[in-house]
Amino acid sequence: MPIVILVLGIVFLFITISIFKLNGFLALLLAALLVGLGEGLPILKVVTSIEAGVGGTLSHLSIILGLGAMLGKLMADSGAAQQISMTLINKFGKKNVGWAMALTGFIVCITLYWEVGFIILIPIVFTVATAAEVPLLKVGIPMLASISVAHCFLPPHPGPVAIANIFKANIGTTLMYGLIIAIPAVLIAGPPFYHFFKKWDVKPSKGVVEVEIFKEEDLPSFAVSIFTALVPVLIILVSTIAVNIIPAASVASTFFKFIGNTDIALLIAVFIALYTFGFKHGKKMNELMGSCQESVKGIAMILLIIGGGGAFKQVIVDSGVGQYIAQLATSMPVSPYILAWLITGLIRVAIGSSTVTIFMAAGIITPLVAHLNVNPELMVLAVGAGSILADPPTDPAFWMVKEYFGLSMGQTVKMWTGMTSLIAVIGLIGVMALSLVIH
């Protein structure tokens, strides 16, 4: 019965969001209320669970989201993202423009939510396709693959960071394992995947994007642009290595743990970006703060939806459904990594939003991490892989891809849903392979 009520709650979410077009945050709150009451929680306990879920989720992620949005906006407004892209294209050549765009997406979007990274890169995709005189999808598919892979597997991207916090996994270790999976995922689902669609003649919807092209003399240098974009990753990697070498009780170890915190690493990156992309080029504080404020406006609803997902997750945890599923899972003859991937994938197909899926799945899967002998870092990656499986029309990303690239519904399903499914399967294979040598 507990599972039936949970399934009904997920169906309720699917119906209210996809059919009745109810806002995701409102739908999640209603679903949390109904599932909590249906599972037998006292009505006041349901309310406190929802509050705890929203607060616990956003207390950390709101900082990451806010700082990530600011960093992305500063990169876009300064022309740094354009500089990175054009330099890579010049180095790779027109023939390999897809690989250049894949690497660009990897670099630019490792700290940004999918939607933020997409909006930053889509003008560059159109510009590059025009300048290089190549089909739009030859540039677009590699970009979509790389930002989707970063979204699934690579801290300090907020999604993997959120799962790592819930599962108490080490961020630096998760990043290292994630890179092992992410690189082959992009190599397969990126430029090579375009060959299945190279006969398509697609054009973006008229007026769908305004491309702002900077003059070359106004751009920051490539070295400065790429260094600033990678600051959070470099800090976290260096800190992780240092902490494993330096004595745990030393002041130096404490220092590296401090700066290696995702919040602090991103904060440092934002202040570096304010100088490298702003003050160094004569921009005033008011202009830079205006960019930062504008960036945060665009993620307000994302924050609320994430909070709603946290509320749903907390109700599942407090009602004991997750514990019940964990007990059933311990007797199933299937790897817990596969089980986590399947649970997350099913929720993903039903709900749509990868971000919401992560938090809903976490509430169910957390007891598995606690009760079974699993590696928490690999469990983070298994959930990350499942969270991108078969992107359905209930996900805003589905429609962003469709409209920006001028695709039909059928084309979007074949290209975009197919790509996300491929990445999800590659991710699971990678996790299972790593589990053979990592315990």
XYZ file of C-alpha atoms in Angstrom:
439
model
C 0.000 0.000 0.000
C 2.783 2.561 0.743
C 4.187 2.087 -2.767
C 0.720 2.377 -4.326
C 0.174 5.746 -2.651
C 3.593 6.939 -3.804
C 2.852 5.837 -7.379
C -0.502 7.623 -7.246
C 1.312 10.732 -6.049
C 3.684 10.570 -9.007
C 0.751 10.030 -11.390
C -0.960 13.031 -9.802
C 2.148 15.103 -10.501
C 2.271 13.920 -14.105
C -1.392 14.774 -14.706
C -1.341 18.172 -13.018
C 1.879 19.295 -14.705
C 1.536 17.841 -18.211
C -2.232 17.920 -18.732
C -3.527 20.719 -16.519
C -0.323 22.774 -16.912
C -0.136 23.506 -13.193
C 3.032 25.231 -12.061
C 5.610 22.663 -10.942
C 6.083 24.197 -7.497
C 2.353 24.190 -6.759
C 1.968 20.653 -8.107
C 4.813 19.397 -5.929
C 3.362 20.977 -2.791
C -0.047 19.430 -3.486
C 1.513 16.040 -4.208
C 3.547 16.223 -1.002
C 0.403 16.995 0.997
C -1.597 14.174 -0.577
C 1.159 11.562 -0.291
C 1.906 12.559 3.298
C -1.738 12.289 4.329
C -2.208 9.100 2.324
C 0.774 7.492 4.028
C -0.753 8.229 7.426
C 1.347 11.156 8.604
C -0.491 13.502 11.019
C -1.648 16.591 9.168
C 0.596 18.947 11.153
C 3.555 16.615 10.619
C 2.963 16.822 6.868
C 3.274 20.603 7.080
C 6.488 20.471 9.117
C 7.918 17.872 6.724
C 7.210 20.149 3.773
C 8.812 23.116 5.534
C 11.836 21.042 6.530
C 12.181 19.696 2.997
C 12.063 23.115 1.359
C 14.380 24.700 3.911
C 16.857 21.844 4.028
C 17.105 21.686 0.260
C 17.429 25.398 -0.453
C 19.684 26.228 2.486
C 22.669 25.000 0.499
C 21.501 24.887 -3.114
C 20.238 28.468 -3.204
C 23.831 29.624 -2.694
C 25.141 27.364 -5.459
C 22.375 28.324 -7.865
C 22.733 32.030 -7.169
C 26.511 32.103 -7.487
C 26.433 29.852 -10.560
C 23.924 32.128 -12.274
C 26.046 35.190 -11.465
C 29.193 33.564 -12.816
C 27.411 32.540 -16.003
C 25.958 35.997 -16.554
C 29.332 37.672 -16.037
C 30.840 35.291 -18.597
C 28.088 36.009 -21.110
C 28.074 39.794 -20.668
C 31.853 40.046 -20.961
C 32.136 37.905 -24.078
C 34.205 35.278 -22.252
C 31.940 32.449 -23.405
C 32.285 33.697 -26.994
C 36.061 33.926 -26.621
C 36.311 30.334 -25.371
C 34.138 29.058 -28.215
C 35.800 30.954 -31.042
C 39.315 30.103 -29.864
C 38.514 26.403 -29.710
C 36.897 26.551 -33.151
C 39.988 28.223 -34.604
C 42.170 25.548 -33.030
C 39.973 22.619 -34.053
C 39.025 23.894 -37.529
C 35.626 23.885 -39.263
C 35.756 20.142 -39.829
C 35.913 19.510 -36.087
C 33.606 22.315 -35.014
C 31.376 19.799 -33.217
C 34.226 18.710 -30.950
C 35.055 22.345 -30.247
C 31.476 23.008 -29.174
C 31.386 19.886 -27.018
C 34.498 21.016 -25.172
C 33.067 24.530 -24.852
C 29.875 23.241 -23.273
C 31.909 21.068 -20.930
C 34.014 24.009 -19.754
C 31.348 26.700 -19.574
C 28.555 24.684 -17.977
C 30.278 22.625 -15.320
C 29.089 25.048 -12.619
C 25.744 26.006 -14.156
C 22.276 24.501 -14.159
C 21.250 23.043 -17.520
C 18.819 25.843 -18.332
C 21.371 28.544 -17.492
C 24.097 26.891 -19.550
C 21.733 26.387 -22.484
C 20.730 30.049 -22.545
C 24.366 31.157 -22.359
C 25.545 28.860 -25.155
C 22.633 28.876 -27.598
C 23.551 32.272 -29.131
C 27.103 31.002 -29.575
C 25.793 27.833 -31.251
C 23.845 29.879 -33.806
C 26.767 32.233 -34.373
C 29.301 29.445 -34.797
C 27.054 27.473 -37.172
C 26.622 30.571 -39.330
C 30.284 31.595 -39.265
C 31.557 28.082 -39.960
C 28.820 27.468 -42.572
C 27.835 24.115 -41.078
C 24.405 22.622 -40.240
C 22.940 23.882 -36.980
C 22.680 20.422 -35.419
C 26.359 19.697 -36.119
C 27.126 22.386 -33.558
C 24.007 22.023 -31.416
C 24.063 18.281 -30.673
C 27.606 18.279 -29.209
C 26.708 21.286 -27.060
C 23.554 19.581 -25.782
C 25.485 16.399 -25.024
C 28.231 18.141 -23.078
C 25.958 20.298 -20.907
C 23.702 17.309 -20.238
C 26.650 15.166 -19.181
C 27.895 17.936 -16.871
C 24.386 18.166 -15.424
C 24.442 14.461 -14.532
C 27.942 13.636 -13.435
C 30.140 16.601 -12.593
C 30.275 18.574 -9.354
C 30.403 21.525 -8.766
C 27.337 21.370 -10.984
C 24.438 21.872 -8.513
C 22.651 18.615 -9.382
C 25.456 16.193 -8.494
C 26.377 18.389 -5.518
C 22.827 18.113 -4.185
C 22.806 14.311 -4.466
C 26.279 14.097 -2.940
C 25.130 16.121 0.064
C 22.093 13.877 0.562
C 24.145 10.673 0.269
C 27.068 12.153 2.250
C 29.432 11.498 -0.647
C 32.773 13.250 -1.095
C 32.471 15.991 -3.739
C 36.035 15.725 -5.022
C 35.898 11.939 -5.307
C 32.533 12.179 -7.064
C 34.058 14.633 -9.543
C 36.967 12.303 -10.312
C 34.693 9.285 -10.835
C 32.278 11.499 -12.775
C 34.985 12.563 -15.212
C 35.779 8.909 -15.932
C 32.151 8.439 -17.031
C 31.557 11.885 -18.540
C 34.374 11.825 -21.084
C 33.265 8.656 -22.935
C 29.641 9.808 -22.655
C 30.445 12.978 -24.607
C 32.663 11.059 -27.034
C 29.700 8.810 -27.902
C 26.629 11.038 -27.476
C 28.295 14.176 -28.829
C 29.619 14.697 -32.383
C 29.249 11.027 -33.475
C 25.554 11.115 -32.537
C 25.017 13.930 -35.071
C 25.608 11.531 -37.968
C 22.196 9.956 -37.364
C 20.566 13.331 -38.106
C 22.911 14.946 -40.623
C 20.253 14.809 -43.360
C 17.857 16.954 -41.340
C 17.545 20.523 -42.553
C 16.467 22.408 -39.446
C 16.424 26.127 -38.830
C 15.715 27.946 -35.562
C 12.389 29.673 -35.122
C 12.567 33.254 -36.359
C 13.420 35.720 -33.624
C 13.887 32.980 -31.031
C 17.284 34.289 -29.968
C 19.192 37.530 -30.173
C 22.842 36.928 -30.874
C 25.145 39.511 -29.332
C 28.528 39.338 -30.975
C 31.407 41.191 -29.367
C 34.225 42.801 -31.287
C 37.461 40.883 -30.926
C 39.213 43.787 -29.227
C 36.469 43.892 -26.576
C 36.850 40.250 -25.570
C 38.852 39.045 -22.572
C 41.754 36.787 -23.493
C 41.227 33.066 -23.913
C 43.571 32.283 -21.017
C 41.691 34.581 -18.649
C 38.290 33.354 -19.858
C 39.011 29.657 -19.496
C 40.868 30.093 -16.200
C 37.967 31.993 -14.647
C 35.432 29.444 -15.908
C 37.441 26.601 -14.394
C 38.286 28.259 -11.058
C 35.633 26.325 -9.039
C 36.705 22.995 -10.512
C 40.404 23.684 -9.984
C 39.864 24.741 -6.370
C 37.804 21.650 -5.554
C 40.246 19.263 -7.254
C 43.324 20.811 -5.625
C 41.603 20.840 -2.233
C 40.591 17.192 -2.526
C 44.137 16.132 -3.391
C 45.633 18.313 -0.643
C 43.289 17.003 2.054
C 44.302 13.435 1.209
C 47.999 14.296 1.528
C 48.166 16.796 4.402
C 47.709 15.580 8.019
C 44.025 15.832 8.955
C 44.648 17.796 12.164
C 46.750 20.498 10.497
C 45.724 24.093 9.834
C 46.483 23.581 6.146
C 44.012 20.690 5.960
C 41.299 22.853 7.506
C 42.103 25.637 5.031
C 41.805 23.353 2.008
C 38.572 21.858 3.325
C 37.236 25.411 3.659
C 38.102 26.637 0.176
C 37.159 23.250 -1.298
C 33.589 23.698 -0.116
C 31.420 24.202 -3.209
C 29.899 27.433 -1.891
C 33.295 28.970 -1.145
C 34.826 27.788 -4.433
C 32.003 29.416 -6.402
C 32.166 32.578 -4.287
C 35.878 32.892 -5.030
C 35.160 32.349 -8.738
C 32.514 35.101 -8.796
C 34.869 37.640 -7.216
C 37.630 36.674 -9.627
C 35.134 37.070 -12.501
C 34.142 40.523 -11.234
C 37.755 41.555 -11.751
C 38.730 39.593 -14.874
C 35.462 40.243 -16.729
C 34.582 43.579 -15.150
C 36.944 45.952 -13.363
C 39.858 44.980 -15.595
C 37.848 46.172 -18.611
C 36.712 49.425 -17.032
C 33.245 48.321 -15.975
C 31.678 50.022 -12.970
C 30.342 48.271 -9.891
C 26.749 49.322 -10.668
C 26.907 47.671 -14.093
C 28.376 44.458 -12.707
C 25.882 44.263 -9.855
C 23.102 44.855 -12.377
C 24.256 41.760 -14.271
C 24.353 39.745 -11.057
C 20.857 40.846 -10.063
C 19.495 40.084 -13.528
C 20.981 36.591 -13.430
C 19.255 35.728 -10.159
C 15.840 36.803 -11.471
C 15.988 34.041 -14.056
C 16.381 31.266 -11.484
C 13.653 32.309 -9.020
C 11.123 29.733 -10.218
C 13.842 27.094 -10.522
C 14.606 27.640 -6.838
C 10.959 27.229 -5.873
C 10.582 24.049 -7.924
C 13.731 22.635 -6.357
C 12.299 23.489 -2.943
C 9.063 21.739 -3.893
C 11.037 18.664 -4.901
C 12.771 18.778 -1.536
C 9.384 18.922 0.202
C 8.154 15.868 -1.703
C 11.380 14.060 -0.856
C 11.081 14.863 2.856
C 7.493 13.629 3.035
C 8.615 10.350 1.456
C 11.406 10.038 4.015
C 9.249 10.953 7.033
C 6.414 8.649 6.000
C 8.745 5.666 5.889
C 8.102 4.814 2.234
C 11.795 5.039 1.411
C 12.612 2.688 4.273
C 9.934 0.264 3.068
C 11.353 0.236 -0.464
C 14.871 -0.195 0.898
C 13.796 -3.284 2.835
C 12.247 -4.757 -0.304
C 15.351 -3.908 -2.299
C 17.691 -5.763 0.032
C 16.013 -9.025 -0.972
C 16.026 -8.301 -4.713
C 18.674 -10.064 -6.836
C 19.760 -6.829 -8.521
C 22.614 -4.425 -7.968
C 21.627 -1.420 -5.819
C 23.212 0.811 -8.466
C 20.889 -0.596 -11.124
C 17.958 -0.278 -8.730
C 18.807 3.368 -8.014
C 19.114 4.029 -11.758
C 15.753 2.367 -12.472
C 13.910 4.181 -9.680
C 15.331 7.526 -10.772
C 14.664 6.806 -14.445
C 11.025 5.889 -13.829
C 10.455 9.078 -11.856
C 12.211 11.045 -14.597
C 9.932 9.665 -17.308
C 6.863 10.363 -15.167
C 7.790 13.851 -13.963
C 10.091 15.314 -16.589
C 12.298 17.704 -14.657
C 15.709 16.202 -14.004
C 16.211 18.463 -11.010
C 12.911 17.506 -9.376
C 13.609 13.855 -10.185
C 16.878 13.983 -8.272
C 15.211 15.079 -5.057
C 12.255 12.736 -5.353
C 14.520 9.784 -6.075
C 16.872 10.736 -3.256
C 14.091 10.343 -0.708
C 13.478 6.786 -1.884
C 17.101 5.798 -2.411
C 18.740 7.320 0.687
C 17.896 4.257 2.836
C 19.666 2.065 0.257
C 22.878 3.994 0.829
C 22.498 3.614 4.589
C 21.547 -0.077 4.678
C 23.453 -1.614 1.776
C 27.184 -1.878 1.200
C 27.401 0.679 -1.607
C 29.849 3.384 -2.548
C 28.055 6.737 -2.014
C 29.988 8.454 -4.813
C 28.974 5.788 -7.327
C 25.395 5.971 -6.056
C 25.447 9.719 -6.799
C 26.467 8.953 -10.383
C 23.862 6.186 -10.741
C 21.115 8.605 -9.709
C 22.604 11.287 -11.966
C 22.491 8.898 -14.924
C 18.903 7.876 -14.203
C 17.836 11.511 -13.838
C 18.418 12.198 -17.534
C 16.801 9.048 -18.944
C 14.406 9.576 -21.891
C 13.640 13.274 -21.468
C 9.839 13.538 -21.908
C 7.611 16.454 -23.005
C 6.893 17.193 -19.332
C 10.410 18.624 -19.009
C 10.899 22.308 -19.944
C 14.229 21.309 -21.490
C 12.347 19.237 -24.089
C 10.512 22.335 -25.292
C 13.591 24.542 -25.132
C 15.411 22.164 -27.471
C 12.384 21.849 -29.752
C 11.714 25.573 -30.095
C 15.271 26.899 -30.240
C 16.339 24.381 -32.876
C 13.055 24.530 -34.807
C 12.346 20.796 -34.490
C 9.041 18.967 -34.828
C 7.739 16.866 -31.931
C 8.870 13.688 -33.682
C 12.320 15.075 -34.396
C 12.712 16.213 -30.793
C 11.821 12.765 -29.483
C 14.237 11.055 -31.890
C 17.143 13.419 -31.339
C 16.788 14.825 -27.813
C 14.980 11.998 -26.010
C 17.263 9.555 -27.809
C 20.392 11.430 -26.748
C 19.372 11.648 -23.095
C 18.564 7.932 -23.063
C 21.964 7.140 -24.556
C 23.750 9.234 -21.914
C 21.740 7.541 -19.155
C 22.689 4.061 -20.370
C 26.361 5.005 -20.779
C 26.286 6.400 -17.251
C 24.894 3.179 -15.815
C 27.460 1.083 -17.681
C 30.207 3.347 -16.344
C 28.955 3.059 -12.761
C 28.749 -0.726 -12.981
C 32.258 -0.911 -14.454
C 33.676 1.290 -11.690
C 31.856 -0.739 -9.030
C 33.970 -3.741 -10.025
C 37.133 -2.002 -8.805
C 35.794 0.564 -6.300
C 34.092 -0.547 -3.110
